[in-house]
Tab-separated table of C-alpha atoms and ligand atoms in Angstrom:
chain	number	residue	atom	x	y	z
A	260	MET	CA	110.883	79.599	52.195
A	261	SER	CA	113.817	78.120	50.758
A	262	GLN	CA	113.145	75.340	47.692
A	263	LEU	CA	114.232	71.966	48.501
A	264	ILE	CA	115.689	69.819	45.961
A	265	ILE	CA	116.826	66.355	47.465
A	266	GLY	CA	118.240	63.231	45.486
A	267	SER	CA	121.047	61.110	44.542
A	268	ASP	CA	122.279	62.640	41.171
A	269	LEU	CA	124.055	66.200	41.624
A	270	LYS	CA	124.021	66.707	37.881
A	271	ASN	CA	120.213	66.430	37.606
A	272	LEU	CA	119.775	68.282	40.962
A	273	VAL	CA	121.875	70.907	39.636
A	274	MET	CA	119.650	71.236	36.584
A	275	LYS	CA	116.566	72.284	38.883
A	276	THR	CA	118.656	75.439	40.392
A	277	ARG	CA	118.594	76.753	36.610
A	278	PRO	CA	115.575	79.307	37.584
A	279	TRP	CA	118.107	80.968	40.000
A	280	VAL	CA	121.127	80.803	38.037
A	281	GLU	CA	120.195	81.263	34.765
A	282	GLY	CA	122.337	84.198	33.102
A	283	ARG	CA	123.511	85.182	36.402
A	284	LYS	CA	127.294	85.617	37.512
A	285	VAL	CA	127.866	82.303	40.152
A	286	PHE	CA	130.183	82.479	43.062
A	287	ILE	CA	131.121	78.868	44.659
A	288	ILE	CA	132.454	78.960	47.912
A	289	SER	CA	133.158	75.386	49.041
A	290	ASP	CA	134.984	73.298	51.481
A	291	GLN	CA	138.171	72.404	49.718
A	292	LYS	CA	137.402	68.322	50.537
A	293	ILE	CA	134.545	68.658	48.106
A	294	GLN	CA	135.160	67.717	44.498
A	295	THR	CA	133.293	70.495	42.763
A	296	ARG	CA	134.264	69.983	39.305
A	297	LYS	CA	130.619	68.265	37.997
A	298	LEU	CA	129.028	71.092	39.706
A	299	VAL	CA	130.858	73.749	37.494
A	300	GLN	CA	130.514	71.992	34.578
A	301	SER	CA	126.656	71.717	35.160
A	302	LEU	CA	126.534	75.309	36.003
A	303	GLU	CA	128.422	76.522	33.422
A	304	ARG	CA	125.723	75.445	30.966
A	305	PHE	CA	123.511	78.158	31.811
A	306	ALA	CA	125.422	80.392	34.156
A	307	ALA	CA	126.871	84.025	32.725
A	308	SER	CA	130.201	82.970	34.381
A	309	VAL	CA	131.339	80.721	37.404
A	310	ALA	CA	134.351	81.722	39.977
A	311	GLU	CA	134.897	79.124	42.862
A	312	MET	CA	136.781	79.524	45.971
A	313	ASN	CA	137.636	76.898	48.220
A	314	ILE	CA	138.116	76.956	52.112
A	315	ASN	CA	140.109	74.938	54.623
A	316	VAL	CA	137.182	74.073	56.873
A	317	SER	CA	137.249	74.326	60.416
A	318	GLU	CA	135.309	76.078	62.944
A	319	GLN	CA	137.585	78.977	62.903
A	320	VAL	CA	136.629	79.981	59.753
A	321	LYS	CA	133.596	81.342	61.034
A	322	SER	CA	135.197	84.127	61.537
A	323	PHE	CA	135.225	88.280	60.979
A	324	SER	CA	138.434	87.404	59.435
A	325	TYR	CA	137.103	84.988	56.630
A	326	VAL	CA	133.879	87.361	56.165
A	327	GLU	CA	136.587	90.018	55.101
A	328	ARG	CA	138.177	87.713	53.017
A	329	LEU	CA	135.320	86.277	51.418
A	330	THR	CA	133.442	89.725	50.631
A	331	GLY	CA	136.865	90.914	49.248
A	332	TRP	CA	137.015	88.407	46.723
A	333	LEU	CA	133.473	88.979	45.784
A	334	ALA	CA	134.140	92.763	45.182
A	335	ALA	CA	137.327	91.760	43.662
A	336	ARG	CA	135.883	89.605	41.117
A	337	GLY	CA	132.675	91.953	40.505
A	338	ALA	CA	130.172	90.048	42.228
A	339	ASN	CA	127.009	92.474	41.901
A	340	ARG	CA	123.448	92.616	43.271
A	341	ASP	CA	122.491	90.200	40.753
A	342	SER	CA	124.999	87.717	41.402
A	343	ILE	CA	124.346	84.511	42.968
A	344	ILE	CA	126.371	82.781	45.766
A	345	ILE	CA	126.307	78.841	46.235
A	346	ALA	CA	127.754	77.554	49.276
A	347	VAL	CA	129.049	73.919	49.016
A	348	GLY	CA	130.212	72.400	52.261
A	349	GLY	CA	128.751	71.364	55.879
A	350	GLY	CA	127.162	73.568	58.802
A	351	VAL	CA	130.497	75.832	58.806
A	352	VAL	CA	130.389	76.596	55.406
A	353	GLY	CA	126.888	77.118	55.181
A	354	ASP	CA	126.577	79.383	58.360
A	355	LEU	CA	129.613	81.219	57.050
A	356	VAL	CA	128.534	81.812	53.233
A	357	GLY	CA	124.792	82.401	54.209
A	358	PHE	CA	126.331	85.564	56.584
A	359	VAL	CA	128.254	86.852	53.564
A	360	ALA	CA	125.151	86.409	51.390
A	361	GLY	CA	123.498	88.195	53.844
A	362	ILE	CA	125.422	91.280	54.126
A	363	TYR	CA	127.712	91.718	50.900
A	364	MET	CA	125.792	94.724	48.906
A	365	ARG	CA	122.698	94.262	51.486
A	366	GLY	CA	122.100	90.771	50.504
A	367	VAL	CA	122.356	88.588	47.187
A	368	ASP	CA	120.700	85.381	46.636
A	369	TRP	CA	122.297	82.373	47.554
A	370	ILE	CA	121.959	78.709	47.357
A	371	ASN	CA	123.224	75.960	49.901
A	372	VAL	CA	124.592	72.843	48.922
A	373	PRO	CA	125.142	70.914	52.366
A	374	THR	CA	127.699	67.980	51.859
A	375	THR	CA	127.336	66.553	55.267
A	376	LEU	CA	124.602	64.951	57.039
A	377	LEU	CA	124.041	67.187	59.863
A	378	GLY	CA	124.226	69.893	57.120
A	379	GLN	CA	121.522	67.875	55.413
A	380	VAL	CA	119.186	67.092	57.929
A	381	ASP	CA	119.184	70.154	59.744
A	382	SER	CA	121.458	73.186	59.513
A	383	CYS	CA	120.657	73.904	56.171
A	384	LEU	CA	117.228	74.839	56.522
A	385	GLY	CA	115.676	77.508	58.475
A	386	GLY	CA	117.772	80.548	57.616
A	387	LYS	CA	119.971	80.700	60.617
A	388	THR	CA	123.567	82.034	59.342
A	389	GLY	CA	126.267	83.396	61.556
A	390	ILE	CA	129.879	83.566	62.655
A	391	ASN	CA	131.482	83.086	66.034
A	392	LEU	CA	133.626	85.360	68.506
A	393	THR	CA	135.917	84.483	70.645
A	394	GLU	CA	133.248	85.152	73.574
A	395	GLY	CA	131.134	82.479	72.141
A	396	LYS	CA	129.726	80.598	69.090
A	397	ASN	CA	127.464	82.015	66.972
A	398	LEU	CA	126.907	85.201	68.476
A	399	VAL	CA	126.709	87.288	65.231
A	400	GLY	CA	124.661	86.148	62.633
A	401	LEU	CA	121.267	86.918	60.511
A	402	ILE	CA	118.086	85.093	59.356
A	403	TYR	CA	118.747	84.685	55.717
A	404	PRO	CA	117.419	81.791	54.060
A	405	PRO	CA	118.783	80.832	50.584
A	406	SER	CA	116.636	80.577	47.802
A	407	ALA	CA	117.386	76.633	47.081
A	408	ILE	CA	118.940	73.763	48.806
A	409	VAL	CA	120.203	70.984	46.859
A	410	CYS	CA	120.719	67.861	49.275
A	411	ASP	CA	122.838	65.355	47.246
A	412	VAL	CA	123.034	62.423	49.576
A	413	GLN	CA	125.754	60.850	47.713
A	414	PHE	CA	128.082	63.407	49.662
A	415	ILE	CA	127.103	61.249	52.923
A	416	GLU	CA	129.411	58.264	51.572
A	417	SER	CA	132.551	60.067	51.989
A	418	LEU	CA	132.028	61.428	55.535
A	419	SER	CA	133.916	59.999	58.119
A	420	LEU	CA	131.995	57.623	60.800
A	421	ARG	CA	132.200	60.399	63.118
A	422	ASP	CA	130.711	62.927	61.081
A	423	GLN	CA	127.891	60.770	59.934
A	424	ALA	CA	127.730	59.766	63.746
A	425	SER	CA	127.257	63.674	64.496
A	426	GLY	CA	124.641	64.188	62.049
A	427	PHE	CA	122.459	61.230	63.712
A	428	GLY	CA	122.340	63.681	66.721
A	429	GLU	CA	119.813	65.815	64.968
A	430	ILE	CA	118.164	62.968	63.212
A	431	ILE	CA	117.231	61.335	66.539
A	432	LYS	CA	116.362	64.909	68.025
A	433	TYR	CA	113.146	65.037	65.394
A	434	ALA	CA	112.569	61.815	65.733
A	435	LEU	CA	112.252	61.981	69.603
A	436	LEU	CA	110.572	65.625	69.634
A	437	PHE	CA	108.050	64.680	67.007
A	438	ASP	CA	107.663	61.057	65.477
A	439	SER	CA	107.972	57.779	67.108
A	440	GLN	CA	107.294	55.903	63.979
A	441	PHE	CA	110.465	57.894	62.730
A	442	ALA	CA	112.249	56.545	65.941
A	443	GLU	CA	111.370	52.978	65.056
A	444	GLU	CA	112.688	53.294	61.342
A	445	ILE	CA	116.106	55.608	62.546
A	446	GLU	CA	116.592	52.395	65.202
A	447	VAL	CA	116.608	49.772	62.101
A	448	ILE	CA	118.998	52.104	60.388
A	449	LEU	CA	121.559	52.806	63.277
A	450	LYS	CA	121.933	49.291	64.069
A	451	LYS	CA	122.621	48.588	60.426
A	452	ARG	CA	125.114	51.521	60.203
A	453	PHE	CA	126.798	51.123	63.524
A	454	VAL	CA	126.064	47.437	64.709
A	455	ASP	CA	126.285	45.572	61.236
A	456	LYS	CA	128.700	48.061	59.729
A	457	GLN	CA	126.801	48.057	56.589
A	458	ASP	CA	126.087	50.941	54.011
A	459	ILE	CA	123.108	52.799	54.052
A	460	SER	CA	121.283	53.055	50.678
A	461	SER	CA	120.769	56.133	48.576
A	462	SER	CA	117.121	55.813	49.017
A	463	GLU	CA	117.169	55.442	53.034
A	464	TRP	CA	119.210	58.468	53.303
A	465	ILE	CA	116.719	60.275	51.102
A	466	ARG	CA	114.014	59.131	53.397
A	467	VAL	CA	115.818	60.295	56.548
A	468	VAL	CA	116.787	63.716	54.706
A	469	THR	CA	113.161	64.343	53.621
A	470	ARG	CA	111.776	63.390	57.042
A	471	CYS	CA	113.978	65.887	59.166
A	472	LEU	CA	113.525	68.630	56.735
A	473	LYS	CA	109.868	67.864	56.705
A	474	TRP	CA	109.776	68.558	60.361
A	475	LYS	CA	112.060	71.355	60.335
A	476	SER	CA	110.375	73.422	57.804
A	477	LYS	CA	107.018	72.543	59.643
A	478	ILE	CA	108.397	74.369	62.853
A	479	VAL	CA	110.489	77.013	61.038
A	480	SER	CA	107.402	78.179	58.765
A	481	LYS	CA	105.570	78.891	61.887
A	482	ASP	CA	108.519	80.724	63.938
A	483	LEU	CA	111.228	81.968	61.489
A	484	HIS	CA	112.600	84.331	63.865
A	485	GLU	CA	112.272	82.284	67.189
A	486	LYS	CA	109.704	84.444	68.761
A	487	LYS	CA	106.681	82.632	69.288
A	488	GLY	CA	108.032	79.631	71.228
A	489	VAL	CA	107.759	77.298	68.530
A	490	ARG	CA	111.183	76.898	66.791
A	491	GLU	CA	112.408	76.947	70.766
A	492	LEU	CA	111.222	73.106	70.694
A	493	LEU	CA	114.251	72.272	68.372
A	494	ASN	CA	116.511	73.213	71.081
A	495	PHE	CA	115.942	69.821	72.674
A	496	GLY	CA	119.103	68.419	74.009
A	497	HIS	CA	120.816	71.731	72.830
A	498	THR	CA	121.160	73.708	76.303
A	499	PHE	CA	123.303	71.073	77.433
A	500	ALA	CA	125.029	70.532	74.091
A	501	HIS	CA	126.284	74.178	74.033
A	502	ALA	CA	127.539	74.060	77.353
A	503	LEU	CA	129.298	70.745	76.720
A	504	GLU	CA	130.917	72.328	73.486
A	505	LYS	CA	132.353	75.050	75.157
A	506	GLU	CA	133.521	73.117	78.347
A	507	GLN	CA	135.339	70.666	76.175
A	508	LYS	CA	136.950	73.439	74.082
A	509	PHE	CA	135.023	72.211	71.025
A	510	ASN	CA	136.919	69.065	70.857
A	511	ILE	CA	133.395	67.196	70.200
A	512	ARG	CA	131.298	67.567	67.091
A	513	HIS	CA	128.222	69.526	67.463
A	514	GLY	CA	126.043	66.374	66.848
A	515	GLU	CA	127.941	64.393	69.190
A	516	ALA	CA	127.234	66.871	72.247
A	517	VAL	CA	123.515	66.959	71.080
A	518	LEU	CA	123.427	63.169	71.681
A	519	ILE	CA	124.772	63.680	74.882
A	520	GLY	CA	122.749	66.726	75.615
A	521	MET	CA	119.689	64.830	74.501
A	522	LYS	CA	120.726	62.197	77.306
A	523	MET	CA	120.741	64.680	80.013
A	524	ALA	CA	117.441	65.989	78.581
A	525	LEU	CA	115.973	63.032	79.291
A	526	GLU	CA	117.410	62.367	82.725
A	527	LEU	CA	115.877	65.661	83.456
A	528	SER	CA	112.745	64.752	82.230
A	529	ARG	CA	112.574	61.972	84.455
A	530	ILE	CA	113.887	63.957	87.284
A	531	ARG	CA	111.054	66.615	86.689
A	532	LYS	CA	108.327	63.531	86.612
A	533	HIS	CA	107.436	64.678	83.208
A	534	MET	CA	108.504	61.027	81.629
A	535	LYS	CA	108.313	57.529	82.764
A	536	LYS	CA	111.533	55.449	83.350
A	537	LYS	CA	110.555	53.072	80.835
A	538	GLN	CA	110.517	55.846	78.064
A	539	VAL	CA	113.218	57.106	79.020
A	540	VAL	CA	115.524	54.132	78.932
A	541	LYS	CA	113.689	53.573	75.403
A	542	ALA	CA	114.960	56.899	74.045
A	543	GLN	CA	118.477	56.412	75.611
A	544	LYS	CA	118.804	53.081	74.047
A	545	LEU	CA	118.123	54.658	70.590
A	546	ILE	CA	120.919	57.456	71.311
A	547	ASP	CA	123.307	54.778	72.638
A	548	LEU	CA	123.445	53.268	69.254
A	549	VAL	CA	125.410	56.221	67.960
A	550	PRO	CA	128.911	55.891	69.098
A	551	VAL	CA	130.393	58.905	70.844
A	552	PRO	CA	133.893	59.852	72.230
A	553	GLU	CA	134.294	59.801	76.115
A	554	LEU	CA	133.930	63.203	77.411
A	555	ASN	CA	137.653	64.730	78.543
A	556	GLY	CA	137.043	65.042	82.590
A	557	LEU	CA	133.831	66.523	82.566
A	558	ARG	CA	132.968	69.131	85.297
A	559	PRO	CA	129.324	69.197	85.929
A	560	LYS	CA	129.269	72.840	87.605
A	561	ASN	CA	131.431	74.036	84.886
A	562	VAL	CA	128.608	72.864	82.376
A	563	LEU	CA	126.060	74.818	84.650
A	564	LYS	CA	127.835	78.049	84.619
A	565	THR	CA	128.356	77.860	81.073
A	566	MET	CA	124.530	77.288	80.524
A	567	SER	CA	123.986	80.390	82.685
A	568	LEU	CA	125.831	82.643	80.058
A	569	ASP	CA	123.800	81.016	77.209
A	570	LYS	CA	122.270	83.352	74.741
A	571	LYS	CA	119.019	81.609	75.029
A	572	VAL	CA	118.587	82.225	78.871
A	573	LYS	CA	115.691	84.389	79.582
A	574	ASN	CA	115.686	86.651	82.733
A	575	GLN	CA	117.915	84.354	84.297
A	576	ARG	CA	115.355	81.723	83.942
A	577	LYS	CA	116.704	78.309	82.136
A	578	ARG	CA	114.054	77.126	79.651
A	579	PHE	CA	114.538	73.281	78.876
A	580	VAL	CA	112.761	71.508	76.209
A	581	LEU	CA	111.764	67.984	77.653
A	582	LEU	CA	109.821	65.263	77.047
A	583	LYS	CA	106.567	63.650	78.476
A	584	LYS	CA	107.340	60.733	76.316
A	585	ILE	CA	108.589	60.284	72.549
A	586	SER	CA	107.038	62.764	70.349
A	587	LYS	CA	105.501	64.785	73.329
A	588	PRO	CA	107.744	67.724	73.933
A	589	LEU	CA	106.936	70.613	76.669
A	590	ILE	CA	108.896	73.476	77.917
A	591	ASP	CA	110.142	73.680	81.448
A	592	GLU	CA	111.013	76.815	83.166
A	593	ALA	CA	110.813	75.424	86.723
A	594	VAL	CA	114.269	73.582	86.517
A	595	THR	CA	116.452	73.919	89.757
A	596	ASP	CA	120.402	73.912	89.291
A	597	GLN	CA	120.374	70.984	91.644
A	598	GLN	CA	118.280	68.897	89.263
A	599	ILE	CA	120.494	70.014	85.711
A	600	LEU	CA	123.519	69.081	87.935
A	601	GLN	CA	121.905	65.816	88.955
A	602	ALA	CA	120.962	65.104	85.187
A	603	ILE	CA	124.366	65.882	84.277
A	604	THR	CA	126.007	63.438	86.849
A	605	LEU	CA	123.670	60.753	86.079
A	606	ARG	CA	124.555	60.706	82.512
A	607	ASP	CA	128.239	61.013	83.020
A	608	HIS	CA	127.923	58.279	86.000
A	609	ARG	CA	125.957	55.614	83.847
A	610	ALA	CA	128.224	56.177	80.286
A	611	SER	CA	131.526	55.507	82.685
A	612	ARG	CA	129.597	52.246	84.026
A	613	ARG	CA	128.946	51.298	80.553
A	614	LYS	CA	132.563	51.997	79.669
A	615	ARG	CA	133.979	50.069	82.839
A	616	GLU	CA	131.407	47.090	81.835
A	617	ARG	CA	132.931	47.043	78.184
A	618	THR	CA	136.561	46.591	79.324
A	619	VAL	CA	135.789	43.759	81.623
B	221	NAD	N1	122.534	77.063	60.605
B	221	NAD	C1	122.283	75.999	61.628
B	221	NAD	O1	120.658	76.344	61.533
B	221	NAD	C2	122.793	75.293	62.117
B	221	NAD	C3	122.268	74.054	63.030
B	221	NAD	C4	123.296	73.132	63.584
B	221	NAD	C5	124.426	73.274	63.368
B	221	NAD	N2	125.165	74.528	62.739
B	221	NAD	C6	126.289	74.689	62.631
B	221	NAD	O2	127.128	73.740	61.678
B	221	NAD	C7	128.385	73.676	61.890
B	221	NAD	C8	128.616	72.299	62.030
B	221	NAD	O3	128.445	71.461	60.822
B	221	NAD	P1	128.881	69.980	60.567
B	221	NAD	O4	129.061	69.166	61.431
B	221	NAD	O5	128.363	69.799	58.968
B	221	NAD	O6	130.682	70.532	60.315
B	221	NAD	P2	131.624	70.829	59.177
B	221	NAD	O7	131.043	71.649	58.046
B	221	NAD	O8	132.755	71.055	59.823
B	221	NAD	O9	132.019	69.551	58.437
B	221	NAD	C9	132.863	68.360	59.221
B	221	NAD	C10	133.735	67.680	58.336
B	221	NAD	O10	133.241	67.005	57.512
B	221	NAD	C11	134.159	67.789	56.081
B	221	NAD	N3	133.243	67.451	55.305
B	221	NAD	C12	132.428	68.019	54.678
B	221	NAD	N4	131.395	67.635	53.561
B	221	NAD	C13	131.893	66.289	53.358
B	221	NAD	C14	132.025	65.165	52.756
B	221	NAD	N5	131.169	65.189	51.913
B	221	NAD	N6	133.127	64.284	52.808
B	221	NAD	C15	133.966	64.012	53.476
B	221	NAD	N7	134.511	65.344	54.415
B	221	NAD	C16	133.259	66.213	54.456
B	221	NAD	C17	134.568	68.999	56.646
B	221	NAD	O11	135.616	69.439	56.001
B	221	NAD	C18	134.764	69.129	57.930
B	221	NAD	O12	136.111	68.405	58.405
B	221	NAD	C19	128.700	74.200	63.541
B	221	NAD	O13	129.431	75.251	63.136
B	221	NAD	C20	127.155	74.581	63.732
B	221	NAD	O14	127.158	75.592	64.883
B	221	NAD	C21	124.179	75.504	62.222
B	222	ZN	ZN1	121.892	71.528	66.873
């Protein structure tokens, strides 16, 4: 499993990567929005050499053409099996660069430096790497964990409010799935950030990142390849979310889709009589503290159709991660299409009613 290094002082954190970097050729592939000067200077003190390439990030760079471009760059610059690749960026860079590291010369070591909230609390850990096809997201990939993950929470400060909100999708997921005490802590942080519009301190971010990664590593260490039904729990809200992302032509962030998807999964938990209404309302109120954009003319039947094409649908049965209560998940395989449509419509209906109330 990857070594986790979490803190708020990049120079210091980078020193801790020395065991993997010392004397090796380093190839940094970074999001062009990130200032990497400090990182490069620190690495130059113990690496054999440091080369860098920037990427203009969008979901489209998770593609074979970028894989070709990056592997070509590595080869041209003399990267070999003893080199180490460092990804610096959000989930897009992590997924793409991790995949490149996994296939270049049949696999070279890599380090992930996630710079988005979503990247730090979720996507950096668990080894899933990959790219998209025109037929769908993340259809080509590898499980190829990095040697080390360096989370500097100071990166979160420069993120747009929207990208911070997106990260909270995964944070709330961990709280609702496993940790009711964490859900209470998150409520305080969400009110501070999105209601009172205050900044979150580094120590608060460190607590949040550490807590999420603790839960994720607990799950992933039991079921890295998602074969034992344990890792599947992390798909809470995601069956809806993946379909929503596609239906909305990827005009919403992954974490935003997860927030909406979790609200639908909560409706479904109530419809399937697993969860009491009071608990559903409590969980939904937590999600509602995070601002998400209105969906663009959502068509529930389209969402349902897209769901049926999801790579996680087993033998035509849709498996849903639902909740009995906060921190008590279950898998339900007996959900009907009618109930799915009802969950989508109910969430959609309530969201538009709230919007009407706000504008009155
Ligand atoms: N591998 C996994 O387990 C896993 C899990 C969840 C999501 N993902 C993938 O992650 C991707 C989404 O990741 P994301 O939300 O991090 O998106 P992203 O990488 O696209 O980053 C979001 C935006 O923030 C910018 N950015 C990055 N760091 C910044 C910083 N510190 N300050 C200012 N701007 C910054 C980026 O340029 C981009 O515009 C999707 O492709 C999704 O499929 C992977
Ligand atoms: Zn996710």
